[in-house]
Amino acid sequence: MLRKLLAILSAFLCFGLANQGHAEDGYDLWLRYQPLESGAKARYQPLITHLVAPNSRPTIRAATDELQRGFKGMFGHALVQRETVMGNGSVLVTRADSPNLKGLDLPFAKLGEEGYLIRSATIAGHRVTIIAGNSDVGALYGVFRFLKLLQTGQPIDNLDITDAPKLKIRVLNHWDNLDRYVERGYAGQSLWDWQKLPLYKDPRYIDYARANASLGINGTVLTNVNAKADVLQPEYIAKVKALAEVFRPYGIKVYLTARFSAPLDIGGLKTADPLDPAVRAWWKARVDAIYAEIPDFGGFLVKANSEGQPGPADYHRTHAEGANMLADALAPHHGVVMWRAFVYAAENAEDRHKQAYSEFQPLDGKFRDNVLVQVKNGAIDFQPREPFHPLFGAMPKTPLMMEFQITKEYLGFATHLAYLGTMWEEALQSDTFRPARGSTVAKGIETPVEPGAATGMAGVANIGSDRNWSGSQFDQANWYAFGRFAWDPDARAADIARDWARLTWGNDPATVDTVVRMMMGSREAVVDYMTPLGLTHQMATGHHYGPGPWIADLQRPEWNPVYYNKAAPDGIGFDRTAKGSDALSQYAPQVAENWGSLATVPDALLLWFHHVPWDYRMKSGRTLWDELVIHYDAGVDHVRTMQADWAGLRGKVDAERWAQVRDFLSIQLEEAIWWRDASIAYFQSISKRPLPEGHKPPAHDLEYYKAITTPYAPGQVH
Ligand code: BDP
């Protein structure tokens, strides 16, 4: 009897608890549309009484569906919808050419193709809110902005907002294989369920499109840069077409990776030489066939002659000759080629930092108009910190697009909390001192080579089949931030973090401040416990999980961490001055001078450009060795601070997401300590210096850390 009573009581308690606050698992991302508090509702309601929109157009329908979803969530009910203005509180979602807007002098001229305005206005004596663009997609973007105003409690009675993207191509790169394995993916399988397409379209594809459209992302490359030609076969194009149809109303184009050897792999040709007429004809026919199915197909992303991928160099042709061949096939359909500059060659003894520049810079001006050269933010490989890539600013006649890595291959996978907004702002605001198209990296990519020329930004996606999309709650912020920077490369990481925090965790000011504080320091913490003071690529082999600063046995020199740290009895760091590899000469003279001198190089890049003695006096007055140890510890300490911050939010945010973040921070702390201890153990075996006072020795000896292997770490190249 007592047992029965207890069971009933505990069932009641569980039920009660589950209903305390909304159970959330992160699926809704930043589009949660939680019920508004009654004060906000009362303020907003008279200004939002019904909806006016031409719903027969698919993109406008997507926009009004979203508004209705938002209203239902925030106000508890949907709005009545009409085609003409009904009275005060009409919300118009429309295009510049709408008869409803006749006679209003609205600034459509400055909105471009995809921009929008949100304006409080009077039409036929009624107070209304206009959300409109020159295209339907502009209106859709405006709707997401309007919903954000409501979600974050902004006033909406006197709106006069205009906004337009600064880049044309804002695209995710999915490194997704056709078997649904995601290279460098830490969030489950690929979203693309190729086997069930085209007949079954997972409803999740729509939510993916909504999330992207809410940020203005207007393209998605569905397949891995380490490409398979099969995706170009008709049976796959039918599947790609199905995805394109889902995404189209949301303004999202699909792109594919093109394997350069496709004419050999699936075309039955004997060569893939880009100057061979049969090869050119094969690509042209293949491209025509794709456009016959998908008239707004975006084009190709290509990784060529890099890490084993085939390319034009196999036929002694240049990257420009390879890219132009594909560009010629795509041009009649207005498609583009995004040709990656991430190249380095096994046989090439040149500092890896220099190789992409050496190969691409001389090709400036040799690419067709519909080719963009896609350049990673740094010259090595998405490291926790890199100086900006020397190609930025150095190819004034070529559209260069930025490639960021959203998935955290080198920053602790999905389990470490690391907000990448600060890293991207740092890269984008770097001054190249090459003013041809604006001096900062951001201005360089924003400014078209000539009016109307292509511009763009790509982000290697962190999205997978996990319920929370990104593998962790906080990694959603990196998807969000990428979209915001692609829209405006001059945006600020702190503003973006604040917006994301409010949308994702609610508007309570103390909660928002805490979340933003955690985010803003988080990337620097990873730099500190993994690769402080300009060290780079100290990750273990292949999967890049955990520390491996001692690794020296890989076939190619530049795959070994020792190649990058150059730790030796005389000191540590990679000399890239004129006395060393002279990579600095690839930058503008002011940059080379600044980073080339020990007096002016920032501590954060010291060991990237200089080899310095262990006892070198830092600006702090401490020795380099002491400073290094202090940085490792600062990184670990920051994780502890984040844990304390997060503990303070218990009960202030929903329990399920809170608990997951708490547990992931525990993983992060354990791994940060592993990184710190293993790195110090190794470098101390060379520096032979004692640890500075108050800093604990590693928990184990070096052999212990060397013996750790993690062969099943996720995300490896398959
Ligand atoms: C490296 C990754 C590898 C990618 C490569 C690339 O380890 O998986 O294929 O970049 O960008 O960071 O092509």
XYZ file of C-alpha atoms and ligand atoms in Angstrom:
731
model
C 0.000 0.000 0.000
C 2.718 2.395 1.082
C 4.707 1.426 -2.007
C 1.755 2.160 -4.198
C 1.244 5.518 -2.582
C 4.912 6.366 -3.013
C 4.761 5.391 -6.668
C 1.759 7.628 -7.243
C 3.442 10.438 -5.361
C 6.667 10.137 -7.330
C 4.785 9.975 -10.635
C 2.984 13.141 -9.614
C 6.259 14.813 -8.642
C 7.920 13.895 -11.923
C 4.972 15.159 -13.873
C 4.942 18.331 -11.850
C 8.631 18.914 -12.408
C 8.472 18.219 -16.103
C 5.867 20.888 -16.389
C 7.886 23.421 -14.513
C 9.096 25.624 -17.331
C 9.231 24.291 -20.853
C 11.082 21.079 -21.436
C 13.564 21.951 -24.133
C 16.247 19.950 -25.851
C 17.719 22.559 -28.175
C 15.888 21.468 -31.317
C 14.253 24.882 -31.699
C 17.613 26.663 -31.880
C 17.242 30.451 -31.644
C 13.707 30.260 -33.040
C 12.044 29.217 -29.778
C 9.161 31.696 -29.754
C 8.488 31.254 -26.063
C 5.310 32.790 -24.582
C 5.782 36.489 -23.867
C 5.110 37.872 -20.425
C 1.809 39.630 -20.097
C 3.262 43.172 -20.074
C 5.035 42.662 -23.398
C 1.965 40.994 -24.856
C -0.224 43.919 -23.893
C 2.203 46.385 -25.447
C 2.547 44.486 -28.701
C -0.981 43.281 -29.299
C -2.588 46.510 -30.580
C 0.276 46.830 -33.058
C -0.177 43.312 -34.396
C -3.792 42.584 -35.134
C -3.699 40.787 -38.454
C -1.536 39.837 -41.367
C -1.617 41.186 -44.908
C 0.309 39.146 -47.457
C 0.027 37.683 -50.972
C 0.186 34.115 -49.829
C 0.164 32.504 -53.238
C 3.903 33.070 -53.549
C 5.932 30.275 -51.897
C 8.503 32.516 -50.241
C 5.870 34.860 -48.867
C 4.026 31.814 -47.617
C 7.201 30.626 -45.885
C 7.435 34.077 -44.318
C 3.842 34.175 -43.101
C 4.061 30.589 -41.856
C 7.003 31.687 -39.775
C 5.171 34.740 -38.470
C 2.201 32.626 -37.536
C 4.417 30.081 -35.832
C 6.058 32.917 -33.922
C 2.762 34.521 -32.950
C 1.302 31.237 -31.805
C 4.320 30.637 -29.616
C 4.600 34.136 -28.225
C 0.941 35.236 -28.024
C -0.832 31.899 -27.934
C -2.792 32.337 -31.166
C -2.304 32.904 -34.878
C -3.472 36.022 -36.740
C -6.206 36.469 -39.291
C -4.706 36.915 -42.726
C -5.962 39.043 -45.662
C -4.696 40.473 -48.925
C -5.473 44.130 -48.134
C -5.077 46.434 -45.181
C -7.858 45.944 -42.664
C -7.213 48.451 -39.932
C -4.771 49.463 -37.259
C -2.222 46.808 -36.456
C -1.929 45.287 -39.914
C 1.423 43.659 -40.522
C 2.216 43.726 -44.234
C 4.630 41.201 -45.652
C 5.289 42.017 -49.241
C 7.467 43.223 -52.090
C 8.336 46.721 -53.316
C 5.880 46.401 -56.210
C 2.854 45.736 -53.981
C -0.175 47.968 -54.689
C -0.544 48.311 -50.915
C 2.651 50.361 -50.849
C 1.687 52.771 -53.621
C 2.504 56.388 -52.848
C 4.706 55.603 -49.860
C 8.194 56.825 -50.362
C 10.182 53.853 -49.114
C 13.953 53.415 -49.504
C 13.887 50.297 -51.668
C 16.715 51.593 -53.830
C 19.297 50.878 -51.172
C 18.121 47.375 -50.313
C 19.561 45.484 -53.270
C 18.157 42.118 -54.184
C 17.978 40.566 -50.743
C 17.704 43.453 -48.283
C 14.581 44.487 -46.405
C 12.917 47.320 -44.598
C 10.662 47.266 -41.570
C 8.684 50.444 -41.256
C 5.866 51.742 -39.072
C 3.608 53.677 -41.455
C 0.088 54.921 -42.047
C -1.902 53.432 -44.915
C -5.454 54.680 -45.563
C -5.499 56.145 -42.085
C -4.445 52.888 -40.419
C -1.244 52.394 -38.409
C 0.544 49.448 -39.950
C 3.911 47.743 -39.964
C 5.482 47.107 -43.356
C 7.989 44.311 -43.847
C 9.167 44.346 -47.442
C 12.052 43.852 -49.819
C 12.699 44.126 -53.515
C 12.319 40.370 -53.618
C 10.199 37.963 -51.624
C 13.334 36.651 -49.977
C 14.039 40.163 -48.694
C 10.601 40.140 -47.076
C 11.312 36.729 -45.552
C 14.542 38.021 -44.007
C 12.610 41.018 -42.708
C 10.099 38.724 -41.053
C 12.839 36.929 -39.165
C 14.204 40.278 -38.018
C 10.740 41.363 -36.903
C 10.292 38.164 -34.934
C 13.653 38.776 -33.306
C 12.469 42.207 -32.172
C 9.510 40.574 -30.478
C 11.550 37.743 -28.995
C 13.988 40.206 -27.466
C 11.345 42.622 -26.218
C 12.195 45.634 -28.428
C 9.676 48.415 -29.044
C 7.880 48.084 -32.383
C 5.691 51.200 -32.471
C 8.034 53.409 -34.440
C 10.123 51.157 -36.608
C 12.440 52.350 -39.323
C 14.887 49.574 -40.062
C 16.708 48.848 -43.287
C 19.283 46.159 -43.734
C 20.962 44.350 -46.607
C 23.652 41.681 -46.822
C 27.154 42.841 -47.653
C 28.099 39.571 -49.356
C 26.307 37.814 -52.180
C 27.121 34.185 -51.475
C 26.553 33.139 -47.859
C 27.002 29.453 -47.888
C 27.409 26.458 -45.633
C 29.862 23.757 -46.631
C 28.741 20.348 -45.456
C 31.580 17.882 -45.311
C 28.972 15.122 -45.629
C 29.632 11.847 -47.382
C 27.010 9.979 -49.352
C 26.851 7.270 -46.661
C 25.807 10.003 -44.184
C 29.170 10.060 -42.442
C 30.224 13.618 -41.654
C 33.928 14.348 -41.860
C 34.895 16.478 -38.857
C 31.307 16.129 -37.729
C 30.519 15.881 -34.031
C 26.734 16.149 -34.198
C 25.601 12.780 -35.479
C 25.000 11.758 -39.050
C 24.459 13.879 -42.108
C 21.006 15.414 -42.317
C 20.756 14.281 -45.936
C 19.078 10.908 -45.973
C 20.146 10.051 -49.507
C 18.698 6.566 -49.433
C 15.169 7.844 -48.777
C 15.369 10.802 -51.123
C 13.776 11.912 -53.375
C 10.460 10.372 -52.353
C 10.796 10.975 -48.642
C 11.663 14.511 -47.649
C 12.366 14.588 -43.948
C 10.400 17.510 -42.424
C 13.623 18.444 -40.709
C 14.901 19.816 -44.023
C 12.385 22.623 -43.634
C 13.585 23.429 -40.148
C 17.145 23.475 -41.461
C 16.070 25.926 -44.156
C 14.193 28.097 -41.649
C 17.214 28.318 -39.390
C 19.464 29.304 -42.273
C 17.012 31.792 -43.705
C 16.677 33.390 -40.282
C 20.353 34.320 -40.624
C 20.345 35.123 -44.316
C 22.363 32.052 -45.322
C 21.456 31.598 -48.987
C 23.341 28.520 -50.103
C 24.389 25.080 -49.028
C 27.046 22.823 -50.465
C 25.590 19.431 -49.727
C 28.674 17.252 -50.106
C 32.193 16.861 -48.764
C 35.154 18.649 -50.340
C 36.827 15.276 -50.314
C 34.386 14.422 -53.014
C 32.895 11.425 -54.764
C 31.866 11.831 -58.376
C 28.738 9.713 -57.852
C 26.728 12.683 -56.661
C 26.856 14.009 -60.224
C 25.018 10.935 -61.528
C 21.366 11.360 -62.568
C 20.012 9.280 -59.681
C 21.686 11.588 -57.184
C 20.753 14.724 -59.077
C 17.127 13.653 -58.626
C 17.737 13.593 -54.875
C 19.543 16.918 -54.938
C 16.614 18.328 -56.854
C 14.247 17.242 -54.090
C 16.340 19.092 -51.532
C 16.553 22.141 -53.795
C 12.760 22.217 -53.943
C 12.471 22.217 -50.168
C 15.056 24.959 -49.808
C 13.971 27.212 -52.685
C 11.177 29.091 -50.873
C 13.722 29.955 -48.188
C 16.096 31.576 -50.658
C 18.640 28.777 -50.375
C 20.430 27.421 -53.423
C 22.110 24.057 -53.513
C 25.687 23.528 -54.634
C 27.737 20.352 -54.977
C 31.382 19.486 -54.698
C 32.828 18.468 -58.044
C 35.526 15.821 -58.042
C 37.996 16.889 -60.646
C 38.509 13.369 -61.939
C 34.769 12.811 -62.525
C 35.230 12.451 -66.313
C 37.448 9.446 -65.542
C 35.519 8.148 -62.535
C 32.038 8.165 -64.030
C 32.438 9.512 -67.556
C 34.435 6.751 -69.170
C 37.058 9.200 -70.454
C 40.781 8.553 -70.401
C 41.712 11.933 -68.964
C 40.382 14.810 -66.881
C 42.753 17.327 -68.476
C 40.875 20.632 -68.341
C 42.119 21.655 -71.777
C 40.997 18.460 -73.465
C 37.922 19.145 -75.653
C 36.243 15.861 -74.698
C 36.653 16.666 -71.019
C 35.237 20.148 -71.500
C 32.299 18.749 -73.443
C 31.676 16.145 -70.746
C 31.462 18.769 -68.000
C 29.289 21.001 -70.147
C 26.821 18.194 -70.781
C 26.821 17.206 -67.121
C 26.219 20.773 -66.008
C 23.438 21.248 -68.574
C 21.796 18.090 -67.257
C 21.921 19.397 -63.683
C 20.348 22.704 -64.691
C 17.628 20.934 -66.601
C 16.532 19.530 -63.234
C 17.542 22.370 -60.925
C 17.324 25.681 -62.797
C 18.724 27.693 -59.884
C 21.560 25.285 -59.043
C 24.337 27.350 -57.429
C 27.457 25.732 -58.845
C 30.498 23.779 -57.669
C 32.912 23.834 -54.777
C 36.242 22.219 -55.630
C 39.163 20.943 -53.609
C 41.856 20.173 -56.124
C 45.435 18.991 -55.801
C 45.252 19.033 -52.063
C 45.557 16.137 -49.640
C 45.218 13.532 -52.361
C 42.343 15.089 -54.306
C 42.800 15.087 -58.088
C 43.196 18.371 -59.904
C 44.552 20.228 -62.902
C 48.165 19.866 -61.728
C 47.841 16.151 -62.561
C 47.905 17.372 -66.178
C 50.433 20.156 -65.612
C 47.677 22.745 -65.736
C 47.213 25.595 -63.303
C 44.431 26.057 -60.788
C 43.092 28.821 -63.032
C 42.900 26.488 -66.020
C 41.060 23.923 -63.941
C 38.636 26.397 -62.396
C 37.958 28.164 -65.683
C 37.011 24.960 -67.426
C 34.228 24.372 -64.871
C 33.348 28.069 -64.881
C 32.808 27.975 -68.640
C 30.373 25.098 -68.274
C 28.467 26.917 -65.511
C 28.489 30.454 -66.927
C 25.525 30.116 -69.320
C 23.423 29.111 -66.305
C 24.831 31.806 -63.995
C 26.496 29.221 -61.787
C 29.740 29.837 -59.923
C 32.866 27.888 -59.052
C 34.230 28.176 -55.539
C 37.788 27.000 -55.949
C 39.631 26.336 -52.723
C 43.072 27.751 -52.035
C 43.757 25.161 -49.330
C 46.676 23.479 -51.056
C 50.011 22.181 -49.935
C 52.076 19.500 -51.542
C 53.910 16.499 -50.159
C 56.961 17.051 -52.310
C 57.168 20.710 -51.448
C 59.671 21.517 -48.730
C 58.503 25.120 -48.549
C 56.960 26.215 -45.221
C 53.329 25.069 -45.457
C 52.304 28.561 -44.410
C 53.646 29.838 -47.743
C 52.406 27.310 -50.240
C 48.892 28.517 -51.033
C 50.113 32.054 -51.560
C 52.982 30.896 -53.759
C 50.627 28.933 -55.937
C 47.643 31.278 -56.135
C 48.943 34.827 -55.926
C 50.579 34.705 -59.379
C 47.200 33.645 -60.816
C 45.525 36.928 -59.826
C 43.435 38.154 -62.756
C 43.541 34.807 -64.549
C 40.231 33.430 -63.304
C 36.879 33.782 -65.049
C 34.385 36.217 -63.533
C 32.277 33.421 -62.080
C 35.148 31.909 -60.097
C 35.682 32.756 -56.441
C 38.848 31.604 -54.749
C 37.863 30.289 -51.330
C 40.542 30.988 -48.736
C 40.666 29.696 -45.162
C 41.019 32.409 -42.550
C 44.590 31.340 -41.816
C 47.366 29.780 -43.844
C 47.680 26.539 -41.907
C 44.329 25.009 -41.036
C 41.528 26.346 -38.832
C 43.710 26.446 -35.756
C 42.523 27.982 -32.473
C 44.517 31.048 -33.438
C 46.117 31.947 -36.748
C 47.205 35.226 -38.250
C 45.097 36.142 -41.271
C 45.909 34.371 -44.530
C 48.440 36.347 -46.600
C 46.288 35.911 -49.714
C 43.758 38.389 -48.303
C 44.471 41.703 -49.936
C 47.025 40.158 -52.256
C 44.757 39.213 -55.179
C 42.966 42.467 -55.968
C 41.642 41.227 -59.321
C 40.112 38.026 -57.974
C 37.001 37.537 -55.841
C 38.273 35.920 -52.651
C 35.743 34.374 -50.356
C 36.372 33.614 -46.712
C 36.201 30.046 -45.454
C 35.637 29.604 -41.731
C 35.273 26.272 -39.973
C 32.170 26.252 -37.805
C 32.633 22.653 -36.733
C 35.327 22.601 -34.049
C 37.818 20.121 -35.439
C 40.660 21.854 -33.621
C 38.837 23.477 -30.725
C 37.584 20.572 -28.700
C 34.882 19.100 -30.937
C 31.308 19.663 -29.761
C 32.057 19.147 -26.086
C 34.242 22.203 -25.445
C 32.446 25.475 -25.071
C 34.236 27.757 -27.519
C 32.432 30.643 -29.144
C 34.103 31.291 -32.477
C 32.648 34.756 -33.040
C 35.651 36.373 -31.395
C 38.034 34.413 -33.600
C 36.193 35.399 -36.755
C 36.003 39.041 -35.754
C 39.734 38.978 -35.114
C 40.376 37.573 -38.601
C 37.923 39.888 -40.343
C 39.131 43.029 -38.634
C 42.796 42.304 -39.338
C 44.448 45.044 -41.315
C 46.145 43.682 -44.425
C 47.687 47.074 -45.216
C 46.800 46.386 -48.831
C 44.225 49.035 -49.573
C 43.240 48.068 -53.140
C 39.802 46.869 -52.011
C 39.692 48.137 -48.458
C 42.395 47.478 -45.979
C 40.810 45.061 -43.519
C 40.125 41.461 -44.424
C 36.393 42.188 -44.058
C 36.486 45.106 -46.469
C 38.546 43.088 -48.916
C 35.948 40.355 -49.180
C 33.003 42.778 -49.130
C 34.275 44.958 -51.933
C 33.549 43.415 -55.327
C 36.352 43.264 -57.876
C 34.089 45.383 -60.030
C 30.496 46.473 -59.525
C 28.231 43.451 -59.419
C 31.059 40.915 -59.115
C 30.689 37.929 -56.807
C 31.528 38.121 -53.102
C 31.073 35.473 -50.458
C 31.736 33.626 -47.245
C 31.639 29.901 -46.536
C 31.346 28.100 -43.224
C 32.141 24.429 -42.741
C 28.942 23.314 -41.067
C 28.655 21.845 -37.581
C 25.219 20.460 -38.263
C 24.092 16.866 -37.994
C 21.235 14.607 -37.012
C 21.574 15.227 -33.254
C 18.391 16.664 -31.733
C 20.253 19.856 -30.910
C 21.684 20.030 -34.465
C 25.223 21.062 -33.517
C 26.241 18.437 -30.979
C 25.964 20.861 -28.079
C 23.792 23.765 -27.040
C 26.571 26.324 -27.255
C 27.763 25.184 -30.656
C 24.499 26.476 -32.053
C 25.964 29.899 -31.354
C 28.688 29.227 -33.904
C 26.200 28.415 -36.650
C 24.319 31.552 -35.643
C 27.445 33.711 -35.596
C 28.587 32.422 -38.963
C 25.312 33.491 -40.532
C 25.582 36.919 -38.978
C 29.157 37.472 -40.149
C 28.293 36.232 -43.629
C 25.570 38.853 -43.729
C 27.843 41.537 -42.307
C 31.560 40.788 -42.041
C 31.908 43.962 -40.002
C 29.554 42.721 -37.305
C 30.802 42.443 -33.727
C 31.142 39.144 -31.904
C 29.858 40.574 -28.631
C 26.633 41.889 -30.192
C 26.050 38.567 -31.903
C 26.673 36.663 -28.671
C 24.172 38.868 -26.861
C 21.503 38.343 -29.508
C 22.060 34.614 -29.511
C 22.022 34.418 -25.732
C 18.690 36.243 -25.522
C 17.071 34.186 -28.228
C 18.422 30.908 -26.920
C 18.337 31.283 -23.142
C 15.755 34.025 -22.564
C 15.833 37.728 -21.811
C 16.685 37.710 -18.120
C 19.535 40.267 -17.993
C 21.618 38.395 -15.435
C 21.351 35.178 -17.438
C 22.243 36.938 -20.658
C 25.248 38.664 -19.080
C 26.526 35.388 -17.711
C 26.115 33.530 -20.985
C 27.800 36.311 -22.943
C 30.690 36.493 -20.474
C 31.240 32.750 -20.772
C 31.169 32.946 -24.552
C 33.417 35.941 -24.974
C 36.305 34.433 -23.013
C 35.857 30.901 -24.230
C 37.919 30.813 -27.413
C 40.909 32.448 -25.742
C 40.693 29.780 -23.053
C 41.000 27.057 -25.692
C 43.963 28.850 -27.243
C 45.554 28.995 -23.798
C 45.168 25.367 -22.852
C 45.922 23.991 -26.346
C 48.282 26.305 -28.233
C 49.250 29.461 -26.340
C 51.513 32.282 -27.525
C 51.314 31.425 -31.217
C 51.925 27.680 -31.037
C 49.893 25.757 -33.565
C 48.756 22.308 -34.693
C 49.762 20.446 -31.548
C 46.846 18.039 -31.904
C 47.188 14.276 -32.036
C 47.343 12.598 -35.407
C 44.398 12.196 -37.753
C 41.432 12.829 -35.514
C 43.070 15.848 -33.857
C 41.608 14.806 -30.518
C 43.830 15.666 -27.588
C 47.436 16.792 -27.365
C 50.365 15.368 -29.325
C 53.170 17.982 -29.232
C 55.804 15.232 -29.287
C 54.598 13.591 -32.503
C 57.428 13.388 -35.032
C 56.938 10.178 -36.950
C 54.413 11.077 -39.639
C 55.408 10.708 -43.239
C 54.967 14.321 -44.216
C 56.894 16.825 -42.128
C 54.048 19.338 -41.932
C 51.718 16.766 -40.432
C 53.881 16.566 -37.297
C 53.328 18.862 -34.320
C 57.118 19.084 -33.851
C 57.294 20.765 -37.270
C 55.200 23.594 -35.850
C 56.592 23.949 -32.333
C 60.266 23.397 -33.141
C 60.885 22.934 -29.426
C 64.591 22.360 -28.801
C 67.097 23.065 -26.034
C 67.711 26.509 -27.502
C 64.040 27.542 -27.451
C 60.687 27.146 -29.132
C 58.720 28.547 -32.077
C 58.784 28.674 -35.881
C 61.051 31.307 -37.373
C 59.124 32.821 -40.251
C 61.252 35.958 -40.462
C 63.771 36.540 -43.261
C 66.243 34.443 -41.277
C 63.789 31.572 -41.291
C 61.122 30.555 -43.807
C 60.392 34.198 -44.630
C 56.629 33.625 -44.752
C 56.365 37.174 -43.453
C 57.449 38.457 -46.854
C 54.048 37.368 -48.192
C 52.376 40.081 -46.136
C 52.368 43.822 -46.793
C 55.574 45.516 -45.550
C 53.842 47.105 -42.541
C 52.506 43.738 -41.400
C 55.817 41.997 -42.032
C 57.610 44.665 -40.055
C 55.167 44.610 -37.173
C 55.107 40.840 -36.784
C 58.744 40.432 -37.808
C 60.130 42.428 -34.915
C 60.282 40.975 -31.419
C 59.568 44.432 -30.100
C 56.205 44.719 -31.834
C 54.893 41.217 -32.501
C 51.903 40.556 -30.223
C 52.463 37.842 -27.612
C 49.591 35.937 -29.176
C 51.610 35.389 -32.389
C 55.115 35.260 -30.941
C 55.883 31.589 -31.550
C 54.059 31.606 -34.875
C 56.711 33.899 -36.333
C 59.723 33.570 -34.061
C 61.942 30.962 -32.512
C 62.884 32.338 -29.105
C 64.960 31.090 -26.177
C 63.181 29.618 -23.171
C 64.526 32.461 -21.019
C 63.468 35.177 -23.436
C 62.036 38.145 -21.503
C 58.406 38.729 -22.365
C 56.688 42.099 -22.171
C 55.355 41.002 -18.784
C 58.922 40.736 -17.497
C 58.564 36.964 -17.104
C 60.531 34.394 -19.056
C 58.903 32.782 -22.048
C 58.851 29.437 -20.251
C 57.063 30.848 -17.212
C 54.644 32.723 -19.430
C 53.835 29.577 -21.381
C 52.956 27.659 -18.232
C 50.894 30.562 -16.933
C 48.874 30.568 -20.147
C 48.148 26.841 -19.968
C 46.858 27.342 -16.450
C 44.838 30.413 -17.376
C 43.028 28.324 -19.971
C 42.141 25.645 -17.443
C 41.096 28.274 -14.889
C 38.732 29.857 -17.367
C 36.921 26.551 -17.757
C 36.481 26.463 -13.976
C 35.129 29.999 -14.088
C 32.652 28.981 -16.779
C 31.563 26.087 -14.591
C 30.942 28.418 -11.672
C 29.072 30.843 -13.912
C 26.925 28.075 -15.271
C 26.217 26.648 -11.825
C 24.709 30.032 -10.988
C 22.172 29.623 -13.779
C 20.645 26.459 -12.355
C 16.886 26.923 -12.263
C 17.109 30.065 -14.374
C 17.158 28.123 -17.611
C 15.361 24.888 -18.462
C 16.696 21.825 -16.723
C 17.525 19.549 -19.660
C 19.679 21.975 -21.567
C 21.236 23.250 -18.359
C 22.313 19.769 -17.317
C 23.810 18.991 -20.697
C 25.921 22.135 -20.639
C 27.036 21.362 -17.092
C 28.157 17.883 -18.081
C 29.917 19.069 -21.211
C 31.819 21.616 -19.120
C 33.009 18.716 -16.958
C 34.312 16.977 -20.059
C 35.959 20.206 -21.125
C 37.673 20.656 -17.778
C 39.033 17.125 -17.831
C 40.356 17.591 -21.342
C 41.739 21.065 -20.700
C 43.754 19.609 -17.834
C 44.900 16.774 -20.101
C 46.052 19.338 -22.678
C 47.795 21.462 -20.074
C 49.528 18.572 -18.346
C 50.616 16.753 -21.491
C 51.945 19.923 -23.114
C 53.834 21.045 -20.038
C 55.244 17.550 -19.515
C 56.579 17.501 -23.054
C 57.938 21.024 -23.244
C 59.507 20.719 -19.800
C 61.372 17.629 -20.980
C 63.079 19.952 -23.462
C 63.216 23.284 -21.650
C 64.481 21.630 -18.469
C 63.159 24.576 -16.491
C 61.241 24.374 -13.227
C 57.615 25.403 -13.195
C 56.941 28.905 -11.948
C 55.955 29.085 -8.315
C 52.425 28.104 -7.491
C 51.966 26.071 -10.696
C 51.461 22.383 -10.149
C 53.473 19.730 -11.979
C 51.522 17.555 -14.415
C 49.658 14.711 -12.751
C 51.657 12.086 -14.685
C 54.955 11.740 -16.465
C 55.393 12.333 -20.181
C 55.299 8.636 -21.058
C 51.808 8.401 -19.619
C 50.508 11.107 -21.946
C 52.348 9.713 -24.935
C 50.738 6.350 -24.347
C 47.191 7.692 -24.607
C 45.620 6.733 -27.910
C 42.063 7.430 -28.991
C 41.628 5.505 -32.240
C 37.859 5.830 -32.240
C 37.620 9.574 -31.831
C 34.837 10.925 -34.040
C 34.995 12.848 -37.266
C 38.071 11.300 -38.864
C 38.622 11.236 -42.596
C 37.087 8.049 -43.978
C 41.477 19.775 -42.657
C 40.674 18.590 -42.256
C 40.315 17.684 -43.385
C 39.790 18.487 -44.547
C 40.761 19.571 -44.928
C 40.213 20.509 -45.976
O 41.414 17.879 -41.290
O 39.381 16.758 -42.915
O 39.527 17.670 -45.648
O 41.037 20.380 -43.818
O 39.833 21.627 -45.605
O 41.296 20.715 -41.644
O 40.166 20.186 -47.145
